Coordinates of C-alpha atoms in Angstrom, one line a residue:
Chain A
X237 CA -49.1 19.6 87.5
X238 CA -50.8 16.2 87.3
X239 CA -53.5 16.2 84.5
X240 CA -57.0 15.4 86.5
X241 CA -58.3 11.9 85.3
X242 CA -61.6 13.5 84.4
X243 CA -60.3 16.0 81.8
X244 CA -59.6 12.9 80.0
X245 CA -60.9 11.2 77.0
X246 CA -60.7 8.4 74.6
X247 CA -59.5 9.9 71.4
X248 CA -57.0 13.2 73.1
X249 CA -53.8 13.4 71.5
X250 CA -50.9 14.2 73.7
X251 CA -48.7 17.1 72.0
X252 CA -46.5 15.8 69.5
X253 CA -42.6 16.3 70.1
X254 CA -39.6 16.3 67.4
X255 CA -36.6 15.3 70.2
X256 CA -33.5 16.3 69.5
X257 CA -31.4 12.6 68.7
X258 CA -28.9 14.4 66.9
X259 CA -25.1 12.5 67.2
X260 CA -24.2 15.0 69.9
X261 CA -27.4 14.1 72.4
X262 CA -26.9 10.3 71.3
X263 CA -23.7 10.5 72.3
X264 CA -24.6 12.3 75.6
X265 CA -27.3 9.7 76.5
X266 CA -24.8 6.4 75.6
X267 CA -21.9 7.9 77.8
X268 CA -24.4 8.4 80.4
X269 CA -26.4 4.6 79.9
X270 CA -22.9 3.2 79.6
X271 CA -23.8 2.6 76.1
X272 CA -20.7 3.3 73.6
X273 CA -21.1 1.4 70.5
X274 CA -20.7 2.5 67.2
X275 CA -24.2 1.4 65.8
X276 CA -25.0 4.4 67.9
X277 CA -22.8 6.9 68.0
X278 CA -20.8 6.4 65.1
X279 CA -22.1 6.6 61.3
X280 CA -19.7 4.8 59.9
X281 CA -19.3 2.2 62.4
X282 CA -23.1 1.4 61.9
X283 CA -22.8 1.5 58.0
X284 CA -20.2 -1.3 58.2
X285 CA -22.6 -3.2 60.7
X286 CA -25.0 -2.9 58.0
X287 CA -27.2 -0.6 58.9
X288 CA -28.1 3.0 57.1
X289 CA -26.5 4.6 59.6
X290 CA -25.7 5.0 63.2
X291 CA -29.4 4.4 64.8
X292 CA -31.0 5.6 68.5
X293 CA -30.7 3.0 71.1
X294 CA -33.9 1.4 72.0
X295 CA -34.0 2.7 75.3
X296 CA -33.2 6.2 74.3
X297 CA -36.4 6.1 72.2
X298 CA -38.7 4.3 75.2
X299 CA -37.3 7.4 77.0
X300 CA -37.7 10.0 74.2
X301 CA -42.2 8.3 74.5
X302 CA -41.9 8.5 78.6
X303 CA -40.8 12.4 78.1
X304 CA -43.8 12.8 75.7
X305 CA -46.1 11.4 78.7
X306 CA -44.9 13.6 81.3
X307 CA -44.1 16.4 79.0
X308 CA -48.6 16.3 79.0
X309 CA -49.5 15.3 82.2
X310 CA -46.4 16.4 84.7
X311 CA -46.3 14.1 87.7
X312 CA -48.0 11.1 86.2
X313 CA -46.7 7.3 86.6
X314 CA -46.2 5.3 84.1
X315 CA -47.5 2.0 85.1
X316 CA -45.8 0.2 82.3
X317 CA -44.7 1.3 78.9
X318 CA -44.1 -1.6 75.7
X319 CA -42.7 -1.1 72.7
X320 CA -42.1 -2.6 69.4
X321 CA -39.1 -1.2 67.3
X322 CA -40.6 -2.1 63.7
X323 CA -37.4 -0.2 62.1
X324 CA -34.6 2.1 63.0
X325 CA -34.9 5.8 63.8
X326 CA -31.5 7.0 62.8
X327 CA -29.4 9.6 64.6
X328 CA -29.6 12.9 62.8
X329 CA -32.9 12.4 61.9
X330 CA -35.8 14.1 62.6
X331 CA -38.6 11.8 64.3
X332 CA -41.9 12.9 65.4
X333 CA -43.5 11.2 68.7
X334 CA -46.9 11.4 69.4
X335 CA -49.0 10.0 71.9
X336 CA -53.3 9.1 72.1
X337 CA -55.2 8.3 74.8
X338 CA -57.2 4.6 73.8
X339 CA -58.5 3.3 76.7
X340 CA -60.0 5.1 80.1
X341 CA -60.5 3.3 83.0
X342 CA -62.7 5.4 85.6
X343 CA -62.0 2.7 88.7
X344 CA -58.5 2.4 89.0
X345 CA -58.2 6.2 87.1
X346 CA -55.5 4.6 84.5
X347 CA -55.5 5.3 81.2
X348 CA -54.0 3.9 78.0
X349 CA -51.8 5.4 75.3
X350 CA -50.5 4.4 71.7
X351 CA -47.1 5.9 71.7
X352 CA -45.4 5.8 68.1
X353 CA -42.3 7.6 66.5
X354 CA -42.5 8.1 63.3
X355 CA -39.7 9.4 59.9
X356 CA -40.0 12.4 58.0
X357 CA -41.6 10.4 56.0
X358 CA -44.6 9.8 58.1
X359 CA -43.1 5.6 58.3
X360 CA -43.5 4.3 61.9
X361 CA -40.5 3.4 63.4
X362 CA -41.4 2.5 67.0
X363 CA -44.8 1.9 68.0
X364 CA -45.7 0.8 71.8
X365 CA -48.3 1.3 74.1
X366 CA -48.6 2.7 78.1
X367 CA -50.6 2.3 80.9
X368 CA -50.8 5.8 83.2
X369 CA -52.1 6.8 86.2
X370 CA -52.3 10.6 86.5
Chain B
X58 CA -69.5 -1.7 52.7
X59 CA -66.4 -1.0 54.2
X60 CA -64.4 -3.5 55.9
X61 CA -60.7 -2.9 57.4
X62 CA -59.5 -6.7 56.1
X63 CA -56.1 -6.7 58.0
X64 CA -55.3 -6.7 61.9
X65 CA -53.8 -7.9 64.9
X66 CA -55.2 -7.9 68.6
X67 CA -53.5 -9.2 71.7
X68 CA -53.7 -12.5 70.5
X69 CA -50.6 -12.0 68.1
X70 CA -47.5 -11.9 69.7
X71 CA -46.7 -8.2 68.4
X72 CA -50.1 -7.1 68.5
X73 CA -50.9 -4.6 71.6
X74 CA -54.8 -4.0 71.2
X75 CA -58.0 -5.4 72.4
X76 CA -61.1 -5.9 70.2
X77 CA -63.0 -3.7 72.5
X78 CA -60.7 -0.7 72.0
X79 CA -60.5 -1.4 68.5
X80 CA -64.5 -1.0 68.4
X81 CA -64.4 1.9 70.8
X82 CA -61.9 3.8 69.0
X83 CA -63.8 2.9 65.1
X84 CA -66.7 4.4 66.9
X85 CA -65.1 7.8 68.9
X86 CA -63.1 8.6 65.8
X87 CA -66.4 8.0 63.7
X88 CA -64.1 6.1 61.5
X89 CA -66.3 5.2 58.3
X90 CA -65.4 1.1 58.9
X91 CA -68.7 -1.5 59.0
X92 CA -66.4 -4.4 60.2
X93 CA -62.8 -5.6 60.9
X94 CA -61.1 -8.9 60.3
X95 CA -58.5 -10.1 63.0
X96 CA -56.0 -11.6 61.3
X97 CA -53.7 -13.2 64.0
X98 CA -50.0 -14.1 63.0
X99 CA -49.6 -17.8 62.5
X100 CA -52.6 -19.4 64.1
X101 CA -56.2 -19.4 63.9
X102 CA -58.1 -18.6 67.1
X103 CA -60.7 -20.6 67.6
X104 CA -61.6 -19.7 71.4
X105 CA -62.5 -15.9 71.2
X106 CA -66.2 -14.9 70.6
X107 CA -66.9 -11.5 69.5
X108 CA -70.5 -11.5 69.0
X109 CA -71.4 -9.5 71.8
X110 CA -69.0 -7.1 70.6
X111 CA -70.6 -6.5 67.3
X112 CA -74.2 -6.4 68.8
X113 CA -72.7 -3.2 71.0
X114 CA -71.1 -1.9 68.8
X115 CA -72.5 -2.7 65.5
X116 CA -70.1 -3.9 63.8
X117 CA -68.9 -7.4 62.1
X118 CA -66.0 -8.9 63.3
X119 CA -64.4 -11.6 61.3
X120 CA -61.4 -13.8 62.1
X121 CA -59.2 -14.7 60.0
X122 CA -55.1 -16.0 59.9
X123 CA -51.7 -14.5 58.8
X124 CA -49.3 -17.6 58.3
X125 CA -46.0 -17.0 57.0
X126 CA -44.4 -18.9 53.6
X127 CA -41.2 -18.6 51.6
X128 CA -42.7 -16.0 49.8
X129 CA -44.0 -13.8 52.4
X130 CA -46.8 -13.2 54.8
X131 CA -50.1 -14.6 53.3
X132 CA -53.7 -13.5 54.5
X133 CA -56.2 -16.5 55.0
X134 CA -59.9 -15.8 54.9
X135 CA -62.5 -18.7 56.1
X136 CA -60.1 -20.7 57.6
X137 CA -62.7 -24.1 59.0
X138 CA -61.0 -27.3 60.5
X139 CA -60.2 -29.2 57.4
X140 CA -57.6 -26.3 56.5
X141 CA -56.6 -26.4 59.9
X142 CA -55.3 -29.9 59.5
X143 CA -54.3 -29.1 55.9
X144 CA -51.0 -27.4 57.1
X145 CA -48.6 -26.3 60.7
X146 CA -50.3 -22.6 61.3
X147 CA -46.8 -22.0 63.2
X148 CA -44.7 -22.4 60.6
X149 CA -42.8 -19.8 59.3
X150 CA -41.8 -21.6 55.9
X151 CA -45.1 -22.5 54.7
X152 CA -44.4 -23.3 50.7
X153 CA -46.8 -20.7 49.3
X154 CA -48.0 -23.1 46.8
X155 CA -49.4 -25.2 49.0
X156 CA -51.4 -22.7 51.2
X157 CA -52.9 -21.3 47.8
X158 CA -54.0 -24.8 46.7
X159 CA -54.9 -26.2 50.2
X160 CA -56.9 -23.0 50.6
X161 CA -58.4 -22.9 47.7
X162 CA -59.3 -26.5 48.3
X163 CA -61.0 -25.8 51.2
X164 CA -63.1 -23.1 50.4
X165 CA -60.8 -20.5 51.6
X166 CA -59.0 -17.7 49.9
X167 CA -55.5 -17.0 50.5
X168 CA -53.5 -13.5 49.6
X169 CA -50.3 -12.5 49.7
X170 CA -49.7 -9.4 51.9
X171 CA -47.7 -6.2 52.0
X172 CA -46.5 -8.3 49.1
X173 CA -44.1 -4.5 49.0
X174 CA -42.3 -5.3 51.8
X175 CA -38.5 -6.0 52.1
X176 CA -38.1 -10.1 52.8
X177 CA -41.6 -10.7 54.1
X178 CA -43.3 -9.7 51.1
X179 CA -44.1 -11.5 47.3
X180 CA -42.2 -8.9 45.1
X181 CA -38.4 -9.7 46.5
X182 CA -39.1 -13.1 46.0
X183 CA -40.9 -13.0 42.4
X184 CA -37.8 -10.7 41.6
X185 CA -35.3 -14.0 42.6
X186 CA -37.3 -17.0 41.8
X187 CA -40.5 -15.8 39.4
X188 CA -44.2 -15.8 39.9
X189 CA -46.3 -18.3 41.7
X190 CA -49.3 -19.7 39.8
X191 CA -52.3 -19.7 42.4
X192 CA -51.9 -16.7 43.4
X193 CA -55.1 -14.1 42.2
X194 CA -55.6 -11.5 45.0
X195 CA -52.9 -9.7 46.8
X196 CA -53.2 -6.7 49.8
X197 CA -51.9 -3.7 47.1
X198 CA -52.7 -1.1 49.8
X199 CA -51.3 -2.0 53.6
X200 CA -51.7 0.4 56.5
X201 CA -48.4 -0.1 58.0
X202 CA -46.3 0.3 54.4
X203 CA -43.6 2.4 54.2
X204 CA -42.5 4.6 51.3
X205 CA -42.8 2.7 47.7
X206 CA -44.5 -0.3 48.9
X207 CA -47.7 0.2 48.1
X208 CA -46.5 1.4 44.7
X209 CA -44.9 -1.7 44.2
X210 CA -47.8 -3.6 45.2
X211 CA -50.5 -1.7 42.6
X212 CA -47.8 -2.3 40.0
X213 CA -47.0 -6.4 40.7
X214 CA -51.2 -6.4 40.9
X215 CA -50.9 -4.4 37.3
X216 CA -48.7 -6.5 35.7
X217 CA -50.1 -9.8 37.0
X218 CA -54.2 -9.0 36.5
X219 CA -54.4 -9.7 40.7
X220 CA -57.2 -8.1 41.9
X221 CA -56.1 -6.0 45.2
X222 CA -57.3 -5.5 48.7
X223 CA -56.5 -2.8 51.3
X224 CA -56.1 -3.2 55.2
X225 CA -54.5 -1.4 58.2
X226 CA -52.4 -4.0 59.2
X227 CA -52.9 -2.4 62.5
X228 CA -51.1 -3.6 65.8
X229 CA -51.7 -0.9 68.2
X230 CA -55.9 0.8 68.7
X231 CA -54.9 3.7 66.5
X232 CA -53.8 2.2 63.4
X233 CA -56.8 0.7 62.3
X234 CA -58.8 2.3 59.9
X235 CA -55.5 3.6 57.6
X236 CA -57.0 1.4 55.0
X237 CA -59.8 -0.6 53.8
X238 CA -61.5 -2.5 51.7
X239 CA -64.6 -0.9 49.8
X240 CA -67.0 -3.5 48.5
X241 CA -70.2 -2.8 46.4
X242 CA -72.5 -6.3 48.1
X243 CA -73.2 -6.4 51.8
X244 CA -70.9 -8.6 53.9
X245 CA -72.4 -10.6 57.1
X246 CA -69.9 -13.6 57.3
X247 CA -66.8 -14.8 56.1
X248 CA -68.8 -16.9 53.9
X249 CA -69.8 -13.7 52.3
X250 CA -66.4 -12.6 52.2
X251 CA -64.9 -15.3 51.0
X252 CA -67.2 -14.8 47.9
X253 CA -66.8 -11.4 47.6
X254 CA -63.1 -11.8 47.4
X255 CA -63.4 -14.5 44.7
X256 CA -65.0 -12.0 42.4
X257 CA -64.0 -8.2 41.6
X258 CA -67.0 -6.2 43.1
X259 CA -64.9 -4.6 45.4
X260 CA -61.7 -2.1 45.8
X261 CA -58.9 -1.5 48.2
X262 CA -58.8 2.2 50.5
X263 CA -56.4 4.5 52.0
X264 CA -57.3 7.1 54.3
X265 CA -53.2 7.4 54.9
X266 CA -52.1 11.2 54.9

């Protein structure tokens, strides 16, 4: 059910989520996106591009923040959603997303979120922001 | 004092917060901040008032410039029009030497940030080509660090006598506030801070978990 606009405030967190981007959901979501490149789904294949290892495709994790949004308030719409991918969160992992309301706007009923996903380590991998009406 | 030395609004290209939120959220959160500098990437911006900001929310608001040299991203606080014309803003190969001295010869203070950080920061590049003379103050705790870069920071500040800094770095509403500078004088301009910086009555913050 739709969260009501009014049971909103600057400051809520939405309920952090650890998604699963093991290789085996990875490799799921690029066979479905049409995605199959090794920097994805491939450890080694990624190592030799240079990277630490094979990494989550930037549109897996602007999916992984959407599912965090509707995951709190079912039936939502995200406006828009913009992201920054400061670093790589790497398949295997475990990354935390979390979600907080920064902005209400009691005219249009839209509010605004700072989405991030962030290590083990607490590092920020992705950070982006979302406009939502509920 | 507390002021959060370090941030980006909309104005910067990868920066995704307005002022206004920045001030609403310092205040919801009851964040322990006085003030916040904007530090936009690679220009100065002359055109935004934020006076009627502060006066609402009681806060200072500073502006300020990150520009970018070929020793990593530098902090410039009380940028006028004479260091304006002093150097290209939009560069991204600024020679750090020159910033220090054209800053300092303007009456501004320039400081190396996240000087911890891979390729964009002063300790990969003191580590290839050796130390730059100039440089006195350096951001030893950055909000947006990842593990070991601060410690690298303290230590380069250690083993150089820099005096260090702290800010958040922030990009997005939440992020401000991580960390901070703590000084012992009041600040009400960046004339103020601008002195404050040139002396040592002041220490860098975390509130990082």
């Amino acid at each position: 059910m739709t969260r009501a606009f009014a049971s909103v405030e600057l400051g809520d967190d939405l309920p952090e989520v650890q998604p699963d981007v093991s290789m085996e959901n990875v490799r799921l979501f690029c066979a479905s996106a049409r995605m199959p490149f090794g920097r994805f789904t491939d450890h080694e294949k990624a190592r030799a591009e240079g990277l630490p290892g094979a990494i989550v495709p930037g549109i897996m994790s602007q999916a992984l923040l959407s599912a965090l949004v509707h995951r709190w308030s079912p039936g939502c719409r995200i406006e828009n959603m913009d992201t920054i991918f400061r670093a790589p969160v790497l398949v295997d992992s475990k990354p935390t997303c979390r979600g907080v309301v920064t902005n209400t706007d009691p005219e249009s009923e839209t509010i605004e979120l700072d989405l991030t996903i962030v290590n083990e380590a607490g590092e920020t991998r992705v950070v982006g922001t979302a406009q939502v009406r509920l | 004092m507390i002021l959060d030395l370090h941030n980006h609004s909309i104005k910067s290209d990868d920066g995704r917060a307005r002022v206004e939120n920045y001030c609403q959220w310092i205040r919801k959160r009851e964040l322990p901040l006085d003030g916040l500098v904007l530090t936009e990437h690679r220009q100065f911006d002359t055109e935004s008032d934020y006076r009627k900001l502060e006066d609402t929310y009681g806060l200072l608001i500073l502006k300020a410039s990150e520009v970018e040299t070929d020793y990593g991203h530098v902090l410039v606080f009380g940028v006028n029009e004479d260091l304006q014309n002093a150097f290209d803003f939009t560069r991204v190969d600024l020679p750090l030497d020159l910033v220090l001295r054209e800053a300092r010869r303007c009456g501004a203070v320039a400081a190396p940030c996240h000087p911890g950080r891979i390729n964009v920061g002063l300790c990969a590049h003191y580590g290839e080509r050796g130390a730059v003379e100039g440089v006195e103050l350096i951001e030893t705790l950055n909000g947006g660090s990842r593990s070991g870069e601060d410690d690298r920071a303290l230590e380069l500040a250690k083993d150089h006598g820099y005096r260090g800094f702290g800010g958040s770095d922030a990009h997005i509403v939440s992020h401000i506030g991580r960390c901070a500078t703590r000084f012992d004088d009041e600040i009400a301009s960046m004339d103020d801070l601008v002195q404050a910086l040139r002396g040592e009555r002041f220490e860098a913050i975390s509130w990082k978990s």
